[in-house]
Amino acid sequence: MVKTIRNALLFAAAVHILYVIVQVVSGMLLTMRHVPKIVDAYSSKQALESQVTFGLTASPSGWLYALTFAGTAAMYAFALQPLLRRWANRRNRP
């Protein structure tokens, strides 16, 4: 039981770390490939200054990350691990 919980937590951590790495690399690539067009930005300066929007941007709360972490760990413990055990038992049959 302890081994299952440990493996589930490690799996959930790996999934979340992989997600963060993909987001960082994606942001870096988009930033490197972005080439601003200075001439076009200068010509539309008047339109940009007269338009202002107010509001909030929603970012995920810490609870969302905790729930996805718990859900990923539960998915591993109750779905993936039994499948992996069944697959390993089939391979060990003579």
Short mmCIF file of C-alpha atoms in Angstrom, two decimals:
data_model
loop_
_atom_site.label_atom_id
_atom_site.label_comp_id
_atom_site.label_asym_id
_atom_site.label_seq_id
_atom_site.Cartn_x
_atom_site.Cartn_y
_atom_site.Cartn_z
CA MET A 1 0.00 0.00 0.00
CA VAL A 2 2.81 2.42 0.87
CA LYS A 3 4.56 1.56 -2.39
CA THR A 4 1.39 2.29 -4.36
CA ILE A 5 0.95 5.68 -2.70
CA ARG A 6 4.60 6.56 -3.22
CA ASN A 7 4.47 5.57 -6.89
CA ALA A 8 1.22 7.48 -7.40
CA LEU A 9 2.69 10.64 -5.87
CA LEU A 10 5.84 10.31 -7.96
CA PHE A 11 3.77 9.81 -11.10
CA ALA A 12 1.64 12.87 -10.35
CA ALA A 13 4.74 14.96 -9.64
CA ALA A 14 6.35 13.83 -12.89
CA VAL A 15 3.24 14.71 -14.89
CA HIS A 16 3.05 18.18 -13.34
CA ILE A 17 6.77 18.84 -13.76
CA LEU A 18 6.54 17.77 -17.40
CA TYR A 19 3.59 20.14 -17.88
CA VAL A 20 5.56 23.07 -16.43
CA ILE A 21 8.59 22.27 -18.59
CA VAL A 22 6.45 22.15 -21.74
CA GLN A 23 4.88 25.51 -20.85
CA VAL A 24 8.26 27.15 -20.24
CA VAL A 25 9.80 25.80 -23.45
CA SER A 26 6.71 26.83 -25.43
CA GLY A 27 6.91 30.35 -24.01
CA MET A 28 10.61 30.57 -24.81
CA LEU A 29 10.10 29.45 -28.40
CA LEU A 30 7.23 31.87 -28.95
CA THR A 31 9.29 34.71 -27.48
CA MET A 32 12.29 33.91 -29.67
CA ARG A 33 10.21 33.72 -32.84
CA HIS A 34 8.26 36.93 -32.23
CA VAL A 35 9.50 39.76 -34.45
CA PRO A 36 7.74 43.06 -33.80
CA LYS A 37 6.93 45.24 -36.79
CA ILE A 38 7.98 48.69 -35.63
CA VAL A 39 6.70 50.56 -38.72
CA ASP A 40 3.22 49.06 -38.42
CA ALA A 41 3.11 49.73 -34.69
CA TYR A 42 4.05 53.39 -35.18
CA SER A 43 1.41 53.94 -37.87
CA SER A 44 -1.36 52.55 -35.63
CA LYS A 45 -0.23 54.46 -32.52
CA GLN A 46 -3.29 56.72 -32.52
CA ALA A 47 -5.75 53.81 -32.55
CA LEU A 48 -3.92 52.01 -29.79
CA GLU A 49 -3.85 54.96 -27.43
CA SER A 50 -7.58 55.64 -27.66
CA GLN A 51 -8.65 52.08 -26.83
CA VAL A 52 -8.34 51.00 -23.22
CA THR A 53 -9.91 47.93 -21.70
CA PHE A 54 -10.41 47.31 -18.02
CA GLY A 55 -10.86 43.99 -16.33
CA LEU A 56 -9.18 41.09 -14.64
CA THR A 57 -7.45 38.05 -15.95
CA ALA A 58 -8.20 34.83 -14.18
CA SER A 59 -5.31 32.61 -13.21
CA PRO A 60 -5.76 29.13 -11.80
CA SER A 61 -5.77 28.98 -8.03
CA GLY A 62 -3.63 26.71 -5.90
CA TRP A 63 -6.66 24.51 -5.30
CA LEU A 64 -6.81 23.63 -8.98
CA TYR A 65 -3.22 22.42 -8.93
CA ALA A 66 -3.87 20.43 -5.75
CA LEU A 67 -6.97 18.82 -7.27
CA THR A 68 -5.20 17.90 -10.51
CA PHE A 69 -2.29 16.48 -8.49
CA ALA A 70 -4.66 14.37 -6.37
CA GLY A 71 -6.62 13.32 -9.46
CA THR A 72 -3.49 12.26 -11.31
CA ALA A 73 -2.28 10.29 -8.29
CA ALA A 74 -5.69 8.59 -7.97
CA MET A 75 -5.74 7.80 -11.68
CA TYR A 76 -2.37 6.10 -11.33
CA ALA A 77 -3.31 4.17 -8.20
CA PHE A 78 -6.72 2.96 -9.37
CA ALA A 79 -6.35 2.70 -13.15
CA LEU A 80 -2.78 2.56 -14.38
CA GLN A 81 -1.18 0.40 -11.72
CA PRO A 82 -3.72 -2.46 -12.02
CA LEU A 83 -3.25 -2.39 -15.80
CA LEU A 84 0.52 -2.48 -15.45
CA ARG A 85 0.30 -5.39 -13.01
CA ARG A 86 -2.00 -7.31 -15.36
CA TRP A 87 0.39 -6.66 -18.25
CA ALA A 88 3.38 -7.80 -16.18
CA ASN A 89 1.55 -11.00 -15.15
CA ARG A 90 0.78 -11.82 -18.80
CA ARG A 91 4.44 -11.42 -19.72
CA ASN A 92 5.55 -13.75 -16.91
CA ARG A 93 3.25 -16.61 -17.95
CA PRO A 94 5.00 -19.57 -19.60
#
